[in-house]
């Protein structure tokens, strides 16, 4: 159940993979339209496949699913469908990932991918008043040379892309493998930077993303808890963590929601945001993620409000736009919650 407080709360989503937003029905429809053979007869069979042991078992399905994307209109429709859904959850701003290497390897021209995703993001602003940004994600299982080639190919759109990220199988692919790619992203392209780290990899991967790659945000990052000095640094510097609670449970990063550490990380003073990652695959969009941590971990409306506010302070947007969103969320501050995000102790 989504409470009215969660449903109405203005929020930004900062960790969502477009290819992971394809609903089972869309996968089946696009496969038929494009003559792609999937090992699933219908949407129900796809839904049944959403059972994972770890990150790899999810990624196998994620990479298979994205092969249904063939034409420019497929990329447009996928992006438009996500924004139309997100606006209904009161997401005011979304920064979304695309994995260009997966499409380039299948022979899809880069312009087909980027132009259509950007067009749908522009149209979401015109249609829904929702703002968005596109992040290109490196696939860390491939060599750095492959990532560098991808960056060169998307460079013509560098002013329309907000940042560089990194996904894929984390173990044995540490952030430092991509030090040059992140230097180019920062210095040549003028992009913001973030990386998946500390999802399956340990706190050392978070440290590596922060110090070697100089990332501004950490995607997941939940395993930072293994290193108290790092936790302190993340808190003091206000480095945002884009946490995806339902994803972490589905991929067995935590055995269940009651064991998730998001509440501890939030209470330790880290700048935590709540996100959906790959919503159909993990059983819920952003509001369901907020609801799950409230139900299972007893986080208060005040906690959720603070994390939604964090999503706007962590977004890569202009000061003007940020101030507009911050004024907006101020109107939803739970009564009694003071400026520090805590309730004054009674008595
Ligand atoms: N982790 C790594 N790579 C990914 C993910 C994730 O959660 N989702 C899509 N690609
Ligand atoms: Zn992710």
Coordinates of C-alpha atoms and ligand atoms in Angstrom, one line a residue:
X1 CA 0.0 0.0 0.0
X2 CA 1.3 3.4 -1.0
X3 CA 0.3 6.0 1.7
X4 CA -1.0 9.4 0.5
X5 CA 2.1 11.0 2.0
X6 CA 4.4 8.9 -0.2
X7 CA 2.2 9.3 -3.3
X8 CA 2.0 13.1 -3.0
X9 CA 5.7 13.6 -2.1
X10 CA 7.6 15.4 -4.8
X11 CA 10.7 13.4 -5.6
X12 CA 13.6 13.0 -8.0
X13 CA 14.7 9.6 -9.3
X14 CA 18.5 9.4 -9.8
X15 CA 19.1 5.7 -10.4
X16 CA 17.0 4.0 -13.1
X17 CA 18.1 2.1 -16.1
X18 CA 16.0 2.7 -19.2
X19 CA 16.5 -0.8 -20.6
X20 CA 15.4 -2.1 -17.2
X21 CA 12.2 -0.2 -17.4
X22 CA 10.7 -2.4 -20.1
X23 CA 7.6 -4.0 -18.8
X24 CA 7.0 -7.7 -19.6
X25 CA 4.1 -6.8 -22.0
X26 CA 6.4 -4.3 -23.8
X27 CA 9.2 -6.9 -24.1
X28 CA 6.7 -9.3 -25.7
X29 CA 5.2 -6.6 -28.0
X30 CA 8.6 -5.3 -29.2
X31 CA 10.0 -8.9 -29.7
X32 CA 7.0 -9.7 -32.0
X33 CA 7.2 -6.3 -33.8
X34 CA 10.9 -6.7 -34.5
X35 CA 11.0 -10.5 -35.1
X36 CA 13.2 -11.2 -32.1
X37 CA 12.9 -14.7 -30.6
X38 CA 12.7 -14.7 -26.8
X39 CA 12.5 -17.9 -24.7
X40 CA 9.2 -16.6 -23.2
X41 CA 5.8 -17.2 -24.8
X42 CA 4.0 -14.3 -23.1
X43 CA 4.2 -11.6 -20.5
X44 CA 3.4 -14.0 -17.7
X45 CA 6.3 -16.2 -18.6
X46 CA 8.6 -13.2 -18.5
X47 CA 7.2 -12.3 -15.1
X48 CA 8.0 -15.8 -13.9
X49 CA 11.6 -15.3 -14.9
X50 CA 12.0 -12.5 -12.4
X51 CA 13.7 -14.6 -9.8
X52 CA 17.4 -13.9 -9.2
X53 CA 20.2 -15.4 -7.1
X54 CA 22.6 -12.5 -7.6
X55 CA 23.5 -9.6 -9.8
X56 CA 24.8 -11.8 -12.6
X57 CA 21.5 -13.8 -12.9
X58 CA 19.6 -10.5 -13.3
X59 CA 22.1 -9.1 -15.8
X60 CA 21.7 -12.2 -18.0
X61 CA 18.0 -11.4 -18.3
X62 CA 18.5 -7.6 -18.6
X63 CA 20.9 -8.0 -21.5
X64 CA 18.6 -10.5 -23.2
X65 CA 15.6 -8.2 -22.7
X66 CA 17.2 -5.2 -24.3
X67 CA 17.7 -7.1 -27.6
X68 CA 14.0 -6.3 -28.4
X69 CA 15.1 -2.7 -28.9
X70 CA 15.8 -2.3 -32.6
X71 CA 14.4 0.9 -34.0
X72 CA 14.5 4.5 -33.0
X73 CA 10.8 4.4 -32.1
X74 CA 11.5 1.5 -29.7
X75 CA 14.0 3.7 -27.7
X76 CA 11.5 6.6 -27.9
X77 CA 8.6 4.6 -26.6
X78 CA 10.6 3.0 -23.8
X79 CA 11.7 6.4 -22.5
X80 CA 8.3 8.0 -22.9
X81 CA 6.6 5.1 -21.1
X82 CA 9.0 5.5 -18.1
X83 CA 8.5 9.3 -17.8
X84 CA 4.7 8.9 -18.1
X85 CA 4.7 6.4 -15.3
X86 CA 7.1 8.3 -13.1
X87 CA 5.1 11.5 -13.3
X88 CA 2.1 9.6 -11.8
X89 CA 4.4 8.8 -8.8
X90 CA 5.1 12.5 -8.4
X91 CA 8.6 12.2 -9.7
X92 CA 9.4 15.8 -10.8
X93 CA 12.9 15.0 -12.2
X94 CA 14.6 11.8 -13.4
X95 CA 18.2 11.1 -14.3
X96 CA 18.2 7.9 -16.3
X97 CA 20.9 5.5 -17.5
X98 CA 21.4 4.1 -20.9
X99 CA 24.0 1.4 -21.8
X100 CA 25.2 2.4 -25.3
X101 CA 27.8 -0.5 -25.6
X102 CA 25.0 -3.1 -25.4
X103 CA 23.3 -1.5 -28.4
X104 CA 26.5 -0.7 -30.4
X105 CA 27.5 -4.4 -30.1
X106 CA 24.2 -5.3 -31.8
X107 CA 24.9 -3.0 -34.6
X108 CA 22.4 -0.2 -33.6
X109 CA 23.8 3.1 -34.7
X110 CA 24.6 5.4 -31.7
X111 CA 22.4 8.3 -33.1
X112 CA 19.3 6.0 -33.1
X113 CA 19.8 5.4 -29.4
X114 CA 20.8 8.9 -28.2
X115 CA 18.5 11.0 -30.5
X116 CA 15.4 9.1 -29.6
X117 CA 16.0 8.9 -25.9
X118 CA 16.7 12.7 -25.8
X119 CA 13.6 13.4 -27.8
X120 CA 11.4 11.5 -25.4
X121 CA 13.0 13.3 -22.4
X122 CA 12.4 16.7 -24.1
X123 CA 8.8 15.7 -24.8
X124 CA 8.3 14.6 -21.2
X125 CA 9.0 18.2 -20.2
X126 CA 6.5 19.6 -22.7
X127 CA 3.9 17.0 -22.0
X128 CA 4.2 16.5 -18.2
X129 CA 6.3 19.4 -17.0
X130 CA 8.8 16.8 -15.8
X131 CA 12.6 17.4 -16.2
X132 CA 15.1 14.7 -17.0
X133 CA 18.8 14.0 -17.7
X134 CA 20.6 11.3 -19.6
X135 CA 23.6 9.4 -18.2
X136 CA 25.6 7.1 -20.4
X137 CA 26.8 4.0 -18.5
X138 CA 30.0 2.0 -19.1
X139 CA 29.6 -1.8 -19.0
X140 CA 32.4 -2.7 -16.6
X141 CA 32.8 -6.3 -17.9
X142 CA 34.4 -5.0 -21.1
X143 CA 37.9 -3.5 -21.5
X144 CA 38.5 0.2 -20.9
X145 CA 39.2 0.6 -24.6
X146 CA 35.6 -0.4 -25.4
X147 CA 34.4 2.3 -22.9
X148 CA 36.7 4.9 -24.4
X149 CA 35.3 4.1 -27.9
X150 CA 31.8 4.5 -26.7
X151 CA 32.6 7.9 -25.1
X152 CA 34.1 9.1 -28.4
X153 CA 30.9 8.0 -30.2
X154 CA 28.6 9.9 -27.9
X155 CA 30.8 13.0 -27.7
X156 CA 28.8 14.8 -30.4
X157 CA 25.9 14.9 -27.8
X158 CA 28.2 15.8 -24.9
X159 CA 26.3 19.0 -24.1
X160 CA 23.0 17.1 -23.9
X161 CA 24.3 14.3 -21.7
X162 CA 24.7 15.0 -18.0
X163 CA 27.1 12.4 -16.9
X164 CA 29.0 9.2 -17.0
X165 CA 28.1 6.1 -15.0
X166 CA 29.1 2.5 -14.8
X167 CA 27.1 -0.7 -14.4
X168 CA 27.4 -4.4 -15.1
X169 CA 29.0 -7.2 -13.0
X170 CA 30.9 -5.6 -10.2
X171 CA 33.1 -8.3 -8.8
X172 CA 36.6 -8.4 -10.4
X173 CA 35.8 -5.2 -12.3
X174 CA 36.9 -2.5 -9.9
X175 CA 36.2 1.2 -10.6
X176 CA 40.0 1.9 -11.1
X177 CA 39.8 -0.2 -14.3
X178 CA 38.2 2.9 -15.9
X179 CA 40.3 5.8 -14.5
X180 CA 41.1 7.2 -18.0
X181 CA 37.5 7.1 -19.1
X182 CA 36.4 9.1 -16.0
X183 CA 39.2 11.6 -16.6
X184 CA 38.0 12.1 -20.1
X185 CA 34.4 12.4 -19.0
X186 CA 35.3 15.1 -16.4
X187 CA 37.9 17.0 -18.3
X188 CA 37.0 16.7 -22.0
X189 CA 33.3 16.2 -21.9
X190 CA 32.4 18.3 -18.8
X191 CA 30.2 15.6 -17.4
X192 CA 29.2 14.7 -13.9
X193 CA 30.4 11.3 -12.7
X194 CA 29.0 8.4 -10.8
X195 CA 29.5 4.7 -10.6
X196 CA 27.8 1.5 -9.3
X197 CA 30.0 0.5 -6.4
X198 CA 29.4 -1.4 -3.2
X199 CA 26.4 -3.3 -4.5
X200 CA 28.1 -6.7 -4.6
X201 CA 31.6 -5.3 -4.3
X202 CA 32.9 -4.3 -0.9
X203 CA 33.6 -0.9 0.7
X204 CA 37.0 -0.8 -1.1
X205 CA 35.0 -0.5 -4.4
X206 CA 33.2 2.6 -3.0
X207 CA 36.5 4.0 -1.9
X208 CA 37.9 3.4 -5.3
X209 CA 35.0 5.1 -7.1
X210 CA 35.3 8.1 -4.7
X211 CA 39.0 8.5 -4.8
X212 CA 40.3 7.1 -8.0
X213 CA 37.4 8.0 -10.3
X214 CA 36.5 11.1 -8.2
X215 CA 32.8 10.2 -8.5
X216 CA 30.3 12.8 -7.3
X217 CA 27.6 10.2 -6.5
X218 CA 27.8 6.5 -5.7
X219 CA 25.1 4.2 -7.1
X220 CA 24.0 1.7 -4.4
X221 CA 27.1 2.1 -2.2
X222 CA 25.4 0.1 0.6
X223 CA 28.5 -2.0 1.4
X224 CA 30.3 1.2 2.5
X225 CA 29.2 0.0 6.0
X226 CA 32.2 -2.3 6.1
X227 CA 34.5 0.7 6.5
X228 CA 33.7 3.2 9.3
X229 CA 36.3 5.8 8.1
X230 CA 34.7 5.8 4.6
X231 CA 31.2 6.1 6.1
X232 CA 32.5 9.2 8.0
X233 CA 34.0 10.7 4.8
X234 CA 30.8 10.1 2.8
X235 CA 28.7 11.7 5.6
X236 CA 31.1 14.7 6.0
X237 CA 31.4 15.4 2.3
X238 CA 27.6 14.8 1.7
X239 CA 28.3 12.3 -1.1
X240 CA 24.9 11.1 -2.3
X241 CA 24.2 7.3 -2.3
X242 CA 21.5 6.3 -4.8
X243 CA 20.1 3.3 -2.9
X244 CA 17.6 0.9 -4.5
X245 CA 16.0 -1.2 -1.7
X246 CA 13.9 -3.6 -3.7
X247 CA 16.7 -4.2 -6.1
X248 CA 19.0 -5.1 -3.3
X249 CA 16.6 -7.6 -1.9
X250 CA 15.8 -9.2 -5.3
X251 CA 19.5 -9.6 -6.0
X252 CA 20.2 -11.0 -2.5
X253 CA 22.5 -8.1 -1.4
X254 CA 20.3 -8.4 1.7
X255 CA 18.2 -11.5 2.5
X256 CA 15.0 -9.4 3.1
X257 CA 13.9 -5.8 3.5
X258 CA 13.9 -6.0 7.3
X259 CA 17.7 -6.6 7.0
X260 CA 18.4 -3.7 4.7
X261 CA 20.8 -1.1 6.0
X262 CA 19.2 2.0 4.5
X263 CA 17.9 3.1 7.9
X264 CA 21.3 2.8 9.5
X265 CA 23.0 4.6 6.7
X266 CA 20.4 7.4 6.9
X267 CA 20.7 7.7 10.7
X268 CA 24.5 7.7 10.4
X269 CA 24.1 11.0 8.5
X270 CA 24.8 9.9 4.9
X271 CA 23.0 11.6 2.1
X272 CA 20.7 8.8 1.1
X273 CA 18.2 8.8 -1.8
X274 CA 15.6 6.1 -2.7
X275 CA 15.4 4.8 -6.3
X276 CA 13.9 1.9 -8.3
X277 CA 16.9 0.7 -10.5
X278 CA 15.0 -1.6 -12.9
X279 CA 11.4 -1.4 -11.7
X280 CA 9.5 -4.2 -13.4
X281 CA 12.4 -6.6 -12.8
X282 CA 12.5 -5.8 -9.1
X283 CA 8.7 -5.6 -8.5
X284 CA 8.2 -1.9 -7.9
X285 CA 8.6 1.7 -9.0
X286 CA 9.9 4.4 -6.8
X287 CA 6.9 4.8 -4.5
X288 CA 6.9 1.1 -3.7
X289 CA 10.5 1.4 -2.7
X290 CA 9.6 4.3 -0.3
X291 CA 6.7 2.2 1.0
X292 CA 8.7 -0.9 1.6
X293 CA 11.3 0.8 3.7
X294 CA 8.6 2.5 5.8
X295 CA 6.7 -0.7 6.3
X296 CA 9.7 -3.1 7.0
X297 CA 12.1 -0.7 8.7
X298 CA 9.8 1.6 10.4
X299 CA 11.2 4.7 8.8
X300 CA 9.0 7.8 9.5
X301 CA 7.4 10.2 7.1
X302 CA 10.1 12.6 8.3
X303 CA 12.8 10.2 7.2
X304 CA 11.2 9.7 3.8
X305 CA 10.7 13.5 3.4
X306 CA 14.4 14.0 4.2
X307 CA 15.5 11.4 1.6
X308 CA 13.2 12.9 -1.0
X309 CA 14.7 16.3 -0.3
X310 CA 18.1 14.7 -0.7
X311 CA 17.1 13.6 -4.2
X312 CA 16.8 17.2 -5.2
X313 CA 20.0 18.4 -3.5
X314 CA 21.8 15.5 -5.2
X315 CA 20.4 16.0 -8.7
X316 CA 22.6 17.5 -11.5
X317 CA 20.4 20.5 -12.2
X318 CA 20.7 24.3 -12.2
X319 CA 20.4 26.2 -9.0
X320 CA 17.2 27.8 -10.3
X321 CA 15.5 24.5 -10.9
X322 CA 16.8 23.1 -7.6
X323 CA 15.4 26.0 -5.7
X324 CA 12.0 25.6 -7.4
X325 CA 11.9 21.9 -6.4
X326 CA 13.1 22.6 -2.9
X327 CA 10.3 25.2 -2.4
X328 CA 7.9 22.6 -3.7
X329 CA 9.0 19.9 -1.3
X330 CA 9.0 22.4 1.6
X331 CA 5.2 22.5 1.3
X332 CA 5.2 18.7 2.0
X333 CA 7.4 18.9 5.2
X334 CA 5.6 16.7 7.9
X335 CA 4.3 19.0 10.6
X336 CA 6.6 19.0 13.6
X337 CA 9.7 18.2 11.6
X338 CA 12.3 20.9 12.2
X339 CA 14.9 22.5 9.9
X340 CA 17.4 19.8 10.8
X341 CA 15.1 17.0 9.6
X342 CA 14.4 15.7 13.1
X343 CA 11.4 15.9 15.4
X344 CA 12.1 17.9 18.6
X345 CA 12.1 15.5 21.6
X346 CA 8.9 16.0 23.6
X347 CA 8.9 17.1 27.2
Ligands
LIG1 N1 23.8 -3.1 -11.1 C1 24.7 -3.2 -12.1 N2 24.4 -3.1 -13.4 C2 23.1 -2.8 -13.7 C3 22.1 -2.8 -12.7 C4 22.5 -2.9 -11.3 O1 21.8 -2.8 -10.4 N3 21.0 -2.5 -13.3 C5 21.2 -2.5 -14.6 N4 22.5 -2.6 -14.9
LIG2 ZN1 21.6 0.2 -11.2

